[in-house]
XYZ file of C-alpha atoms in Angstrom:
386
model
C -130.581 62.478 147.479
C -127.912 61.784 144.837
C -128.624 58.755 142.675
C -125.943 56.182 141.945
C -124.390 56.575 138.478
C -125.675 54.108 135.899
C -123.990 50.647 135.990
C -121.800 51.391 139.040
C -121.482 48.373 141.309
C -123.156 46.078 138.819
C -121.938 42.976 137.047
C -122.034 44.092 133.429
C -121.508 42.707 129.959
C -118.917 44.432 127.845
C -121.373 44.828 124.974
C -122.641 48.019 126.640
C -119.164 49.582 126.703
C -117.168 48.414 123.680
C -117.603 49.091 119.965
C -115.921 47.502 116.965
C -113.422 49.886 115.383
C -110.390 49.517 113.158
C -111.364 51.248 109.932
C -109.300 50.382 106.891
C -106.248 52.496 106.137
C -107.658 54.155 103.010
C -105.016 55.496 100.676
C -102.383 53.936 102.954
C -102.044 57.354 104.598
C -100.754 55.897 107.868
C -97.446 54.061 107.534
C -96.707 53.412 111.214
C -97.141 49.629 111.365
C -97.328 48.137 114.851
C -97.659 44.678 116.379
C -99.311 43.656 119.640
C -97.070 41.695 122.014
C -97.870 39.764 125.180
C -95.452 41.638 127.418
C -94.690 44.999 125.779
C -98.037 45.995 124.292
C -97.942 47.939 121.024
C -94.481 47.996 119.447
C -93.301 48.975 115.944
C -93.305 45.846 113.776
C -89.774 46.458 112.493
C -88.544 46.722 116.089
C -90.364 43.571 117.228
C -89.323 41.381 114.281
C -85.956 43.123 113.621
C -86.977 43.344 109.965
C -89.904 44.338 107.766
C -92.346 41.416 107.689
C -95.593 43.231 106.982
C -97.317 43.624 103.632
C -96.493 46.539 101.337
C -100.246 46.926 100.715
C -101.164 48.943 103.811
C -104.656 49.926 102.635
C -106.051 46.687 104.067
C -104.505 47.347 107.479
C -106.626 48.539 110.380
C -106.327 51.962 111.990
C -105.897 52.071 115.768
C -106.467 55.486 117.318
C -104.938 56.442 120.644
C -107.030 54.942 123.451
C -108.304 51.990 121.395
C -107.464 48.351 122.104
C -106.419 45.638 119.673
C -105.891 41.928 120.064
C -104.863 38.840 118.170
C -108.023 36.677 118.208
C -105.912 33.494 118.254
C -103.582 34.649 121.033
C -105.663 36.788 123.381
C -105.820 33.696 125.598
C -102.104 34.202 126.333
C -102.317 37.955 126.794
C -101.872 39.249 123.232
C -103.987 42.374 123.725
C -102.885 45.961 124.299
C -103.991 49.562 124.708
C -102.674 51.898 122.007
C -100.941 54.802 123.762
C -97.877 55.082 121.502
C -99.146 57.555 118.879
C -102.257 59.387 117.710
C -102.756 56.747 115.042
C -101.056 53.508 113.979
C -102.021 50.577 111.777
C -102.025 46.870 112.538
C -102.465 43.731 110.482
C -106.031 43.074 109.293
C -105.878 39.877 111.352
C -106.192 41.925 114.553
C -109.499 42.855 116.187
C -109.699 46.567 117.068
C -112.268 48.156 119.375
C -112.978 51.340 121.326
C -114.265 51.796 124.872
C -116.966 54.060 126.309
C -114.712 56.035 128.637
C -117.643 57.637 130.458
C -118.105 54.374 132.344
C -115.034 52.226 131.749
C -111.363 53.205 131.701
C -109.568 51.430 128.799
C -106.607 50.604 131.044
C -108.910 49.041 133.617
C -110.564 46.905 130.949
C -107.142 45.823 129.697
C -106.150 44.612 133.179
C -109.424 42.700 133.449
C -108.837 40.939 130.122
C -105.327 39.924 131.215
C -106.428 38.795 134.705
C -107.233 35.207 135.628
C -111.002 35.920 135.875
C -110.869 37.563 132.454
C -108.785 34.808 130.884
C -111.137 32.158 132.258
C -114.049 33.837 130.484
C -111.991 34.240 127.299
C -111.284 30.503 127.318
C -115.004 29.773 127.792
C -116.122 32.105 124.979
C -113.422 31.161 122.466
C -114.236 28.857 119.563
C -112.141 26.466 117.488
C -111.077 22.869 118.042
C -107.442 23.100 116.958
C -106.676 26.722 117.798
C -108.970 28.819 119.969
C -110.271 32.078 118.521
C -112.138 34.924 120.222
C -114.314 36.923 117.870
C -115.364 40.454 118.827
C -118.987 39.365 119.319
C -117.806 36.786 121.840
C -115.592 39.334 123.619
C -118.653 41.584 123.947
C -120.352 38.867 126.008
C -117.663 38.821 128.706
C -118.810 40.040 132.122
C -117.006 42.045 134.767
C -117.808 43.937 137.979
C -117.945 47.681 137.293
C -116.949 50.154 140.013
C -117.089 53.918 139.508
C -114.562 55.615 137.266
C -112.914 57.141 140.359
C -112.427 53.694 141.877
C -111.144 52.327 138.567
C -108.542 55.084 138.329
C -107.373 54.519 141.917
C -107.034 50.789 141.293
C -105.155 51.468 138.074
C -102.599 53.507 140.013
C -102.023 50.560 142.372
C -101.780 47.986 139.590
C -99.540 50.183 137.435
C -97.160 50.745 140.341
C -96.883 47.003 140.919
C -96.376 46.391 137.190
C -93.447 48.812 137.180
C -91.909 47.138 140.226
C -92.272 43.688 138.642
C -90.750 44.981 135.407
C -87.859 46.546 137.325
C -87.105 43.226 139.038
C -87.184 41.504 135.654
C -84.794 44.061 134.173
C -82.429 43.623 137.122
C -82.434 39.837 136.640
C -81.701 40.335 132.929
C -78.818 42.658 133.826
C -77.289 39.867 135.918
C -77.205 37.647 132.823
C -75.498 40.446 130.916
C -72.976 40.776 133.728
C -72.102 37.062 133.616
C -71.857 37.073 129.805
C -69.479 40.029 129.962
C -67.351 38.268 132.559
C -67.210 35.137 130.410
C -66.031 37.095 127.355
C -63.511 38.989 129.498
C -62.019 35.768 130.869
C -62.276 33.396 127.906
C -63.140 35.426 124.830
C -65.847 34.512 122.337
C -66.338 30.725 122.740
C -66.632 30.203 118.964
C -64.103 32.757 117.709
C -60.909 31.243 119.054
C -58.350 29.588 116.770
C -59.311 26.031 115.882
C -56.059 24.621 117.260
C -57.171 25.718 120.719
C -60.495 23.922 120.474
C -61.717 20.421 121.233
C -64.796 18.474 120.157
C -67.633 18.737 122.630
C -67.801 14.964 123.052
C -64.121 14.943 124.101
C -64.918 16.732 127.366
C -68.598 15.884 127.894
C -70.845 12.850 127.515
C -73.920 13.453 125.345
C -77.133 11.468 125.837
C -80.363 11.795 123.858
C -83.552 11.429 125.865
C -86.532 9.172 125.179
C -90.189 8.577 125.984
C -90.938 5.411 127.957
C -93.848 3.532 126.404
C -97.205 5.214 126.969
C -98.751 1.778 126.639
C -97.309 0.989 130.061
C -98.974 3.376 132.543
C -96.860 1.877 135.296
C -93.911 3.779 133.793
C -95.430 7.084 134.912
C -95.619 8.157 138.540
C -93.810 10.458 140.945
C -90.315 9.010 141.274
C -88.333 11.374 139.021
C -89.220 14.435 136.934
C -89.537 13.926 133.169
C -88.240 17.072 131.490
C -89.604 18.465 128.212
C -88.438 21.414 126.128
C -90.839 23.831 127.851
C -88.801 23.321 131.037
C -85.780 24.872 129.287
C -86.467 28.581 129.607
C -84.483 31.818 129.811
C -83.488 31.047 133.415
C -80.256 29.086 134.031
C -81.937 26.218 135.912
C -84.600 23.812 134.635
C -88.138 24.596 135.748
C -90.155 21.897 137.492
C -91.606 19.288 135.146
C -95.367 18.750 134.970
C -94.953 15.000 134.541
C -92.824 12.406 136.298
C -91.793 8.778 135.836
C -92.043 5.857 138.212
C -89.007 3.781 139.225
C -89.807 1.357 136.413
C -90.195 4.299 134.023
C -86.832 5.667 135.109
C -85.254 2.310 134.262
C -86.753 2.531 130.773
C -85.895 6.217 130.399
C -82.722 8.270 130.170
C -81.429 9.975 133.322
C -79.235 13.055 133.517
C -77.354 13.484 136.801
C -77.332 16.716 138.755
C -74.855 19.139 137.168
C -75.755 18.197 133.598
C -76.722 20.788 131.000
C -79.875 19.971 129.013
C -80.296 21.319 125.477
C -83.376 21.588 123.294
C -82.386 19.924 120.011
C -85.691 19.415 118.149
C -88.138 22.280 117.644
C -90.315 24.032 115.112
C -88.069 27.101 114.958
C -84.360 27.869 115.237
C -85.248 30.246 118.078
C -85.993 27.262 120.319
C -83.142 24.976 119.233
C -79.946 25.231 121.254
C -81.587 26.618 124.396
C -79.930 25.248 127.521
C -80.595 24.887 131.230
C -78.790 23.314 134.178
C -80.202 20.248 135.922
C -79.719 20.970 139.620
C -81.194 17.550 140.454
C -81.292 14.181 138.644
C -83.990 14.213 135.930
C -85.329 12.098 133.083
C -85.899 13.804 129.739
C -87.552 13.229 126.375
C -86.143 12.674 122.882
C -86.252 16.371 121.951
C -83.456 16.995 124.423
C -79.777 16.099 124.648
C -78.119 15.977 128.046
C -74.492 17.177 128.114
C -72.733 15.699 131.122
C -69.404 17.399 131.914
C -66.319 15.208 132.278
C -63.891 15.557 135.170
C -62.210 18.954 135.034
C -65.192 20.667 133.390
C -67.416 22.764 135.650
C -71.142 22.981 135.016
C -71.180 26.779 135.187
C -68.546 27.061 132.486
C -70.268 24.464 130.282
C -73.670 26.163 130.585
C -72.463 29.667 129.711
C -70.187 28.401 126.938
C -73.178 26.723 125.256
C -75.563 29.581 126.026
C -73.255 32.054 124.276
C -72.808 29.743 121.275
C -76.429 29.347 120.165
C -75.909 30.819 116.676
C -72.942 28.519 116.115
C -74.870 25.499 117.368
C -77.733 26.215 114.961
C -75.588 27.215 111.984
C -75.973 23.884 110.141
C -79.685 23.349 110.752
C -81.951 23.210 107.708
C -85.367 24.495 108.778
C -86.841 23.454 105.416
C -86.718 20.037 107.000
C -87.640 19.455 110.617
C -85.370 21.526 112.831
C -82.986 19.076 114.468
C -79.583 19.412 116.121
C -78.818 15.723 116.494
C -76.325 14.056 118.785
C -73.784 13.464 115.988
C -73.774 17.105 114.866
C -73.660 18.352 118.448
C -70.799 16.027 119.365
C -68.466 17.425 116.712
C -68.953 21.078 117.623
C -65.620 22.623 118.622
C -65.034 24.638 121.812
C -62.269 26.025 123.967
C -61.454 24.173 127.198
C -59.734 26.535 129.665
C -57.708 25.242 132.631
C -59.679 24.215 135.745
C -58.340 27.158 137.744
C -59.921 29.679 135.349
C -63.155 27.712 135.234
C -63.228 27.755 139.043
C -62.677 31.507 139.142
C -65.559 31.991 136.714
C -67.807 29.555 138.599
C -67.191 31.415 141.867
C -68.245 34.652 140.177
C -71.381 32.999 138.751
C -72.396 31.632 142.155
C -72.125 35.079 143.720
C -74.301 36.529 140.970
C -76.770 33.662 141.395
C -77.265 34.664 145.032
C -78.423 38.083 143.828
C -80.628 36.380 141.233
C -82.351 34.221 143.862
C -83.187 37.284 145.977
C -84.458 39.261 142.971
C -86.563 36.355 141.689
C -88.120 35.891 145.115
C -88.948 39.600 145.273
C -90.483 39.431 141.794
C -92.495 36.361 142.744
C -93.918 38.092 145.836
C -94.844 41.177 143.814
C -96.530 39.017 141.177
C -98.462 37.141 143.871
C -99.681 40.450 145.316
C -100.645 41.676 141.844
C -102.574 38.489 141.061
C -104.343 38.661 144.422
C -105.481 42.237 143.802
C -106.590 41.396 140.250
C -108.659 38.522 141.637
C -110.214 40.868 144.187
C -110.977 43.538 141.592
C -112.237 41.373 138.727
C -113.757 38.176 140.131
C -117.496 37.824 139.512
């Protein structure tokens, strides 16, 4: 009778399978500096940051051999952990935690998927310390528990998960290509929105009404309810349309708040970094919004699709006067005097028709991606729940 391999089928603690690693880069012999990202794993630091931001003193950096994992202890809760498969050896910032895996019992890729799954993230949240910013030390990571199937089963499951990951990524890349297509069409029809001669431009407030949002008094709980969504900057994402708000106002709150009608373009105008200022999204329904946002309501003869893409392609121009030494703000006055081209309605309509056709493809692709992600999450729950 063949005995079952040790640990197989058991609920195990990671302490039996992971070991602290990440020796120092003595003599700075390795010069390949990498960063760990949420979505792309290990990437060269110069590629990720578009410039050299790491220290010249590489001796303090940690070595990561092929097959090891590394994570940012303050960001593992949002998926900042990766398996090093890029090179035989790279170095990462000394702030990272580096560890190896006992591959006789646990496939590193399988462990990675567990740590990024909802069951894994729930345990990470429970084991993390810190009142202001959570932090997961290696000793705490070692206490996480997971169900452990045989290596053969792990490898088969990895094939399934990897295939779904590639399909999800492909959908995402297709959606991104649609944005590129629309941007190219805009430039083809109208040129660079900020490069045209000044005598062909008009102030933004001459063809759009600009309203700054507010926060109805928190001292009046009756202002908050379920009458109308209350948009914040995290609802302005990379997608053209606002995401659903987590909080809403009552009818009384709406009277005390600021309302943007459907067809408005909302812009993030106060943020901690220039990267977030100037981001825009279309309100496809009436919404309230807070004081970090300006609503840009197109006048007659200005189509929402044109206004959105004009502003989206002008982010650098919009942020050009912001002083980040102070709090990053693009206020209503500065925004109002920005100069833009206003093409005739017929050209705007031609562009809007093109955008709407592309948006139909986007809706289908996003729905496909959502279904694939739901399937992936369901399988991860099945594989990793304890």
